[in-house]
Amino acid sequence: MKRLICVIISLVMIISVFTACSKADNSDTNQKNQENITIDTHYADIDESAVRAYEKLCDAVINYENEVKFNISLLDDVSQLFYTCFPLYPLVESIDFLEDQTGVSVTYVNSEEEHLSLVSQFFDKIEEIKAQCEYGSVNTDRYIFNVYTYITQNISIDNSVITTFDTALQGRGYSAPICSLFEYLVLQGGGKASHIMNLDAGANIISYVEFKGEWYYFNPVLDIQKNQGSSLIGFAMNDSRVGGLEFNYTDESPVDKATDNTFDKLESSVSYALEGDKVNVICADNESFVLDFS
């Protein structure tokens, strides 16, 4: 039962969608979009054949193709990747075996024109956010910080919005797609990130991200709820800051504890100010903390 709950929550929380022109007219866009097929870092060591099949499936969905040929014995792993890592999957109505068992057929929710338009809208928004977060002109750690603060300052809580696609385009959503969007943007920038959950005390879903060489828990929702991004309460948390909860990846395997306490002061952060490569943080009782990205 726990596995079933885990899978259902996974499907709901990671939902998202990636132009109104013909396929031929969108060839350059599609080539660019193929670069946006990322994998949750937890699955980086999965079988290479499954990864290639997953990429073929994603590419087909991007281009509104109806058949994908690959070894169907890989389907379990491909499905795990597709429904965990690929935000475009809710545009797919169904995936079924081809009659000759040489691959799968894909049926879509929308017409081809509408589908390709949604694909373009989502990718354009992702590129816009990456640009605002200075992708390509800052180091990965600063980019992660910029993504986190973009999310906390530009996304609001709305429990009726349950897809990463809608969260990105509408600027609102519930906790799971907000964290999914954060992770996806981190991966897009070359960082390492995973979606994690704790089901013992409700559905506690947050992000697990490598920052400055260590793995930490991140929960931008905390800062959205408390102050719409003026503090860093949920940034680079260790085990004690999440109340000692034990988290699992989307395949139910356990997440290693985050034990480093370098950023513990951020739990009481009140505000912060950017100054070149440094972020000066004001904490409770007028204590200060500096994030240095030089």
C-alpha positions as a Markdown table, in Angstrom:
| # | Residue | x | y | z |
|---|---|---|---|---|
| 1 | Met | 0.0 | 0.0 | 0.0 |
| 2 | Lys | 2.8 | 2.4 | 0.8 |
| 3 | Arg | 4.4 | 1.8 | -2.6 |
| 4 | Leu | 1.0 | 2.5 | -4.3 |
| 5 | Ile | 0.7 | 5.8 | -2.3 |
| 6 | Cys | 4.2 | 6.7 | -3.2 |
| 7 | Val | 3.6 | 6.2 | -6.9 |
| 8 | Ile | 0.4 | 8.1 | -6.9 |
| 9 | Ile | 1.9 | 11.0 | -5.1 |
| 10 | Ser | 4.9 | 10.9 | -7.4 |
| 11 | Leu | 2.6 | 11.1 | -10.4 |
| 12 | Val | 0.6 | 14.0 | -9.0 |
| 13 | Met | 3.5 | 16.0 | -7.7 |
| 14 | Ile | 5.9 | 15.9 | -10.6 |
| 15 | Ile | 3.3 | 16.7 | -13.3 |
| 16 | Ser | 4.3 | 19.4 | -15.7 |
| 17 | Val | 4.3 | 20.3 | -19.4 |
| 18 | Phe | 6.9 | 21.4 | -21.8 |
| 19 | Thr | 4.6 | 26.2 | -31.6 |
| 20 | Ala | 1.6 | 26.6 | -33.0 |
| 21 | Cys | 3.6 | 25.9 | -36.1 |
| 22 | Ser | 4.2 | 22.6 | -38.0 |
| 23 | Lys | 6.8 | 20.1 | -37.0 |
| 24 | Ala | 9.0 | 21.2 | -39.8 |
| 25 | Asp | 8.7 | 24.8 | -38.8 |
| 26 | Asn | 9.7 | 23.9 | -35.2 |
| 27 | Ser | 12.8 | 21.8 | -36.0 |
| 28 | Asp | 15.2 | 24.4 | -34.5 |
| 29 | Thr | 13.1 | 24.7 | -31.4 |
| 30 | Asn | 12.7 | 21.0 | -31.0 |
| 31 | Gln | 16.5 | 20.5 | -31.3 |
| 32 | Lys | 16.9 | 23.1 | -28.5 |
| 33 | Asn | 14.2 | 21.5 | -26.4 |
| 34 | Gln | 15.9 | 18.1 | -26.6 |
| 35 | Glu | 18.6 | 19.5 | -24.4 |
| 36 | Asn | 16.1 | 20.0 | -21.7 |
| 37 | Ile | 15.6 | 16.2 | -21.1 |
| 38 | Thr | 17.1 | 15.8 | -17.7 |
| 39 | Ile | 17.2 | 13.0 | -15.1 |
| 40 | Asp | 16.7 | 13.2 | -11.4 |
| 41 | Thr | 20.2 | 12.8 | -10.0 |
| 42 | His | 19.1 | 9.8 | -7.9 |
| 43 | Tyr | 18.6 | 7.9 | -11.2 |
| 44 | Ala | 21.9 | 8.9 | -12.8 |
| 45 | Asp | 23.3 | 5.4 | -12.6 |
| 46 | Ile | 20.3 | 3.6 | -14.1 |
| 47 | Asp | 20.9 | 1.3 | -17.1 |
| 48 | Glu | 22.1 | 3.3 | -20.1 |
| 49 | Ser | 19.7 | 1.4 | -22.4 |
| 50 | Ala | 16.8 | 2.6 | -20.3 |
| 51 | Val | 18.1 | 6.1 | -20.4 |
| 52 | Arg | 18.3 | 6.1 | -24.2 |
| 53 | Ala | 14.8 | 4.6 | -24.4 |
| 54 | Tyr | 13.5 | 7.3 | -22.0 |
| 55 | Glu | 15.1 | 10.0 | -24.0 |
| 56 | Lys | 13.5 | 8.6 | -27.2 |
| 57 | Leu | 10.1 | 8.6 | -25.5 |
| 58 | Cys | 10.6 | 12.2 | -24.3 |
| 59 | Asp | 11.7 | 13.3 | -27.7 |
| 60 | Ala | 8.7 | 11.7 | -29.2 |
| 61 | Val | 6.4 | 13.5 | -26.8 |
| 62 | Ile | 8.1 | 16.9 | -27.5 |
| 63 | Asn | 7.5 | 16.4 | -31.2 |
| 64 | Tyr | 3.9 | 14.8 | -31.0 |
| 65 | Glu | 5.0 | 11.5 | -32.4 |
| 66 | Asn | 2.7 | 8.5 | -32.0 |
| 67 | Glu | 5.2 | 5.6 | -31.9 |
| 68 | Val | 8.4 | 5.0 | -30.1 |
| 69 | Lys | 10.5 | 1.9 | -30.8 |
| 70 | Phe | 12.6 | 0.5 | -28.0 |
| 71 | Asn | 13.0 | -2.8 | -26.1 |
| 72 | Ile | 9.8 | -3.1 | -24.1 |
| 73 | Ser | 11.5 | -5.1 | -21.4 |
| 74 | Leu | 13.0 | -1.8 | -20.3 |
| 75 | Leu | 9.5 | -0.3 | -19.8 |
| 76 | Asp | 9.5 | -0.4 | -16.0 |
| 77 | Asp | 12.7 | 1.7 | -15.8 |
| 78 | Val | 11.6 | 3.9 | -18.7 |
| 79 | Ser | 8.3 | 4.6 | -16.9 |
| 80 | Gln | 10.1 | 5.3 | -13.6 |
| 81 | Leu | 12.2 | 8.0 | -15.4 |
| 82 | Phe | 9.3 | 9.3 | -17.5 |
| 83 | Tyr | 6.9 | 9.9 | -14.6 |
| 84 | Thr | 9.6 | 11.0 | -12.2 |
| 85 | Cys | 11.8 | 13.2 | -14.3 |
| 86 | Phe | 10.0 | 14.5 | -17.4 |
| 87 | Pro | 7.6 | 17.4 | -16.7 |
| 88 | Leu | 5.8 | 17.0 | -20.0 |
| 89 | Tyr | 4.2 | 13.7 | -19.2 |
| 90 | Pro | 0.7 | 15.0 | -18.3 |
| 91 | Leu | 0.2 | 16.0 | -21.9 |
| 92 | Val | 0.1 | 12.2 | -22.6 |
| 93 | Glu | -3.2 | 10.5 | -22.3 |
| 94 | Ser | -1.9 | 6.9 | -22.6 |
| 95 | Ile | 1.1 | 4.8 | -23.5 |
| 96 | Asp | 0.4 | 1.3 | -24.8 |
| 97 | Phe | 2.4 | -1.6 | -26.3 |
| 98 | Leu | 2.5 | -1.7 | -30.1 |
| 99 | Glu | 0.9 | -4.9 | -31.5 |
| 100 | Asp | 4.2 | -6.2 | -32.7 |
| 101 | Gln | 5.8 | -5.5 | -29.3 |
| 102 | Thr | 8.6 | -3.4 | -30.8 |
| 103 | Gly | 7.8 | -0.3 | -28.7 |
| 104 | Val | 4.9 | 1.8 | -27.6 |
| 105 | Ser | 2.2 | 3.9 | -29.0 |
| 106 | Val | 1.5 | 7.4 | -27.5 |
| 107 | Thr | -1.9 | 9.1 | -27.4 |
| 108 | Tyr | -2.1 | 12.7 | -26.5 |
| 109 | Val | -4.5 | 14.8 | -24.5 |
| 110 | Asn | -4.6 | 17.7 | -26.9 |
| 111 | Ser | -4.5 | 18.3 | -30.7 |
| 112 | Glu | -1.2 | 18.5 | -32.3 |
| 113 | Glu | -1.4 | 22.3 | -32.7 |
| 114 | Glu | -2.3 | 22.8 | -29.1 |
| 115 | His | 0.2 | 20.3 | -27.9 |
| 116 | Leu | 3.1 | 22.0 | -29.7 |
| 117 | Ser | 2.0 | 25.4 | -28.5 |
| 118 | Leu | 2.1 | 24.2 | -24.9 |
| 119 | Val | 5.5 | 22.6 | -25.4 |
| 120 | Ser | 6.8 | 25.9 | -26.7 |
| 121 | Gln | 5.2 | 28.0 | -24.0 |
| 122 | Phe | 6.7 | 25.9 | -21.2 |
| 123 | Phe | 10.2 | 25.8 | -22.7 |
| 124 | Asp | 10.1 | 29.5 | -23.4 |
| 125 | Lys | 9.2 | 30.1 | -19.8 |
| 126 | Ile | 12.0 | 27.9 | -18.5 |
| 127 | Glu | 14.5 | 29.7 | -20.7 |
| 128 | Glu | 13.2 | 33.0 | -19.4 |
| 129 | Ile | 13.6 | 32.0 | -15.8 |
| 130 | Lys | 17.1 | 30.6 | -16.4 |
| 131 | Ala | 18.1 | 33.9 | -17.9 |
| 132 | Gln | 16.7 | 35.8 | -14.9 |
| 133 | Cys | 18.7 | 33.5 | -12.7 |
| 134 | Glu | 21.8 | 34.4 | -14.6 |
| 135 | Tyr | 22.4 | 30.9 | -16.1 |
| 136 | Gly | 25.7 | 30.8 | -17.9 |
| 137 | Ser | 27.1 | 33.9 | -16.2 |
| 138 | Val | 27.4 | 32.7 | -12.6 |
| 139 | Asn | 28.7 | 29.5 | -11.0 |
| 140 | Thr | 26.4 | 26.6 | -10.2 |
| 141 | Asp | 26.0 | 27.4 | -6.5 |
| 142 | Arg | 25.0 | 31.0 | -7.2 |
| 143 | Tyr | 22.6 | 29.8 | -9.9 |
| 144 | Ile | 21.0 | 27.5 | -7.4 |
| 145 | Phe | 20.6 | 30.4 | -5.0 |
| 146 | Asn | 19.2 | 32.6 | -7.7 |
| 147 | Val | 16.7 | 29.8 | -8.7 |
| 148 | Tyr | 15.6 | 29.4 | -5.1 |
| 149 | Thr | 15.0 | 33.1 | -4.6 |
| 150 | Tyr | 13.2 | 33.4 | -7.9 |
| 151 | Ile | 10.8 | 30.7 | -6.9 |
| 152 | Thr | 10.2 | 32.2 | -3.4 |
| 153 | Gln | 9.6 | 35.7 | -4.8 |
| 154 | Asn | 7.6 | 34.8 | -7.9 |
| 155 | Ile | 5.5 | 31.8 | -7.0 |
| 156 | Ser | 2.5 | 31.9 | -4.7 |
| 157 | Ile | 0.7 | 29.0 | -2.9 |
| 158 | Asp | -2.4 | 27.7 | -4.5 |
| 159 | Asn | -3.4 | 24.2 | -3.7 |
| 160 | Ser | -5.7 | 24.0 | -6.7 |
| 161 | Val | -2.8 | 24.1 | -9.1 |
| 162 | Ile | -1.2 | 20.7 | -9.1 |
| 163 | Thr | 1.1 | 20.6 | -12.1 |
| 164 | Thr | 4.6 | 21.9 | -12.6 |
| 165 | Phe | 3.5 | 23.2 | -16.0 |
| 166 | Asp | 0.8 | 25.4 | -14.5 |
| 167 | Thr | 3.0 | 26.4 | -11.6 |
| 168 | Ala | 5.7 | 27.7 | -14.1 |
| 169 | Leu | 3.2 | 29.5 | -16.3 |
| 170 | Gln | 0.7 | 30.8 | -13.7 |
| 171 | Gly | 3.2 | 31.5 | -11.0 |
| 172 | Arg | 1.3 | 29.5 | -8.4 |
| 173 | Gly | 0.9 | 26.0 | -7.2 |
| 174 | Tyr | 0.9 | 23.7 | -4.2 |
| 175 | Ser | 4.1 | 22.5 | -2.5 |
| 176 | Ala | 5.0 | 19.5 | -4.6 |
| 177 | Pro | 5.0 | 21.2 | -8.1 |
| 178 | Ile | 6.8 | 24.2 | -6.6 |
| 179 | Cys | 9.6 | 21.9 | -5.4 |
| 180 | Ser | 9.5 | 20.0 | -8.7 |
| 181 | Leu | 10.0 | 23.3 | -10.6 |
| 182 | Phe | 12.9 | 24.2 | -8.3 |
| 183 | Glu | 14.6 | 20.9 | -9.0 |
| 184 | Tyr | 14.0 | 21.0 | -12.7 |
| 185 | Leu | 15.5 | 24.4 | -13.0 |
| 186 | Val | 18.5 | 23.3 | -10.9 |
| 187 | Leu | 19.0 | 20.3 | -13.2 |
| 188 | Gln | 18.7 | 22.6 | -16.2 |
| 189 | Gly | 21.5 | 24.6 | -14.9 |
| 190 | Gly | 23.9 | 21.7 | -14.5 |
| 191 | Gly | 23.2 | 21.2 | -10.8 |
| 192 | Lys | 22.3 | 18.0 | -9.0 |
| 193 | Ala | 18.8 | 17.6 | -7.5 |
| 194 | Ser | 16.2 | 15.0 | -6.5 |
| 195 | His | 12.6 | 14.8 | -5.5 |
| 196 | Ile | 12.1 | 13.3 | -2.0 |
| 197 | Met | 9.2 | 12.6 | 0.3 |
| 198 | Asn | 8.2 | 11.6 | 3.7 |
| 199 | Leu | 4.8 | 9.8 | 4.0 |
| 200 | Asp | 4.8 | 9.2 | 7.7 |
| 201 | Ala | 3.4 | 12.6 | 8.6 |
| 202 | Gly | 1.2 | 13.3 | 5.7 |
| 203 | Ala | 2.7 | 14.0 | 2.3 |
| 204 | Asn | 5.9 | 16.0 | 3.1 |
| 205 | Ile | 7.5 | 16.6 | -0.3 |
| 206 | Ile | 10.7 | 18.6 | -0.6 |
| 207 | Ser | 13.9 | 18.8 | -2.6 |
| 208 | Tyr | 17.4 | 17.3 | -2.1 |
| 209 | Val | 20.1 | 19.4 | -3.8 |
| 210 | Glu | 23.9 | 19.5 | -3.8 |
| 211 | Phe | 25.1 | 22.9 | -2.8 |
| 212 | Lys | 28.7 | 23.9 | -2.2 |
| 213 | Gly | 29.8 | 20.2 | -2.3 |
| 214 | Glu | 27.3 | 18.9 | 0.2 |
| 215 | Trp | 23.7 | 17.6 | 0.0 |
| 216 | Tyr | 21.0 | 19.5 | 1.8 |
| 217 | Tyr | 17.2 | 19.7 | 2.0 |
| 218 | Phe | 15.5 | 22.6 | 0.3 |
| 219 | Asn | 12.0 | 23.8 | 0.8 |
| 220 | Pro | 11.1 | 27.1 | -1.0 |
| 221 | Val | 7.5 | 26.8 | 0.2 |
| 222 | Leu | 8.6 | 27.7 | 3.7 |
| 223 | Asp | 9.8 | 31.1 | 2.6 |
| 224 | Ile | 6.9 | 31.6 | 0.3 |
| 225 | Gln | 4.4 | 31.0 | 3.1 |
| 226 | Lys | 6.2 | 33.0 | 5.8 |
| 227 | Asn | 7.4 | 36.1 | 3.8 |
| 228 | Gln | 7.1 | 35.6 | 0.0 |
| 229 | Gly | 10.9 | 35.3 | -0.3 |
| 230 | Ser | 12.4 | 37.9 | 1.9 |
| 231 | Ser | 14.2 | 35.2 | 4.0 |
| 232 | Leu | 16.1 | 31.9 | 3.5 |
| 233 | Ile | 14.4 | 29.7 | 6.2 |
| 234 | Gly | 14.1 | 26.7 | 3.9 |
| 235 | Phe | 17.5 | 27.0 | 2.2 |
| 236 | Ala | 20.2 | 24.4 | 2.6 |
| 237 | Met | 18.6 | 22.6 | 5.6 |
| 238 | Asn | 20.2 | 19.7 | 7.4 |
| 239 | Asp | 18.4 | 16.8 | 9.2 |
| 240 | Ser | 17.7 | 18.8 | 12.4 |
| 241 | Arg | 16.1 | 21.6 | 10.5 |
| 242 | Val | 13.5 | 19.3 | 9.0 |
| 243 | Gly | 12.7 | 17.8 | 12.4 |
| 244 | Gly | 14.7 | 14.6 | 11.9 |
| 245 | Leu | 12.2 | 13.3 | 9.3 |
| 246 | Glu | 13.4 | 10.4 | 7.2 |
| 247 | Phe | 12.9 | 10.9 | 3.4 |
| 248 | Asn | 12.8 | 8.5 | 0.5 |
| 249 | Tyr | 13.3 | 9.0 | -3.2 |
| 250 | Thr | 10.4 | 8.4 | -5.6 |
| 251 | Asp | 11.5 | 4.7 | -5.9 |
| 252 | Glu | 11.2 | 4.4 | -2.1 |
| 253 | Ser | 14.9 | 4.0 | -1.5 |
| 254 | Pro | 16.1 | 6.0 | 1.6 |
| 255 | Val | 17.8 | 9.4 | 1.3 |
| 256 | Asp | 21.1 | 9.9 | 3.1 |
| 257 | Lys | 21.0 | 12.2 | 6.1 |
| 258 | Ala | 22.0 | 15.8 | 5.5 |
| 259 | Thr | 24.2 | 16.4 | 8.5 |
| 260 | Asp | 26.3 | 19.5 | 7.7 |
| 261 | Asn | 25.3 | 22.5 | 9.9 |
| 262 | Thr | 27.1 | 25.3 | 7.9 |
| 263 | Phe | 23.9 | 27.0 | 7.1 |
| 264 | Asp | 21.9 | 26.5 | 10.4 |
| 265 | Lys | 21.7 | 30.3 | 11.0 |
| 266 | Leu | 19.5 | 30.6 | 8.0 |
| 267 | Glu | 16.7 | 29.0 | 10.0 |
| 268 | Ser | 16.3 | 32.3 | 11.8 |
| 269 | Ser | 16.9 | 34.5 | 8.7 |
| 270 | Val | 14.8 | 37.6 | 8.4 |
| 271 | Ser | 16.1 | 39.3 | 5.3 |
| 272 | Tyr | 19.0 | 39.4 | 2.9 |
| 273 | Ala | 20.7 | 41.8 | 0.6 |
| 274 | Leu | 22.9 | 41.1 | -2.5 |
| 275 | Glu | 26.3 | 42.6 | -2.7 |
| 276 | Gly | 28.2 | 41.3 | -5.8 |
| 277 | Asp | 29.3 | 37.8 | -5.1 |
| 278 | Lys | 28.1 | 37.9 | -1.5 |
| 279 | Val | 24.6 | 37.7 | 0.1 |
| 280 | Asn | 24.4 | 39.4 | 3.4 |
| 281 | Val | 21.8 | 37.7 | 5.6 |
| 282 | Ile | 20.2 | 39.3 | 8.7 |
| 283 | Cys | 19.0 | 36.8 | 11.2 |
| 284 | Ala | 17.0 | 37.0 | 14.4 |
| 285 | Asp | 18.5 | 39.1 | 17.2 |
| 286 | Asn | 20.4 | 41.1 | 14.6 |
| 287 | Glu | 22.8 | 38.2 | 14.0 |
| 288 | Ser | 24.4 | 38.2 | 10.5 |
| 289 | Phe | 25.5 | 35.5 | 8.0 |
| 290 | Val | 27.2 | 35.7 | 4.7 |
| 291 | Leu | 26.8 | 33.5 | 1.7 |
| 292 | Asp | 30.0 | 33.9 | -0.4 |
| 293 | Phe | 29.9 | 32.8 | -4.0 |
| 294 | Ser | 33.2 | 34.2 | -5.1 |
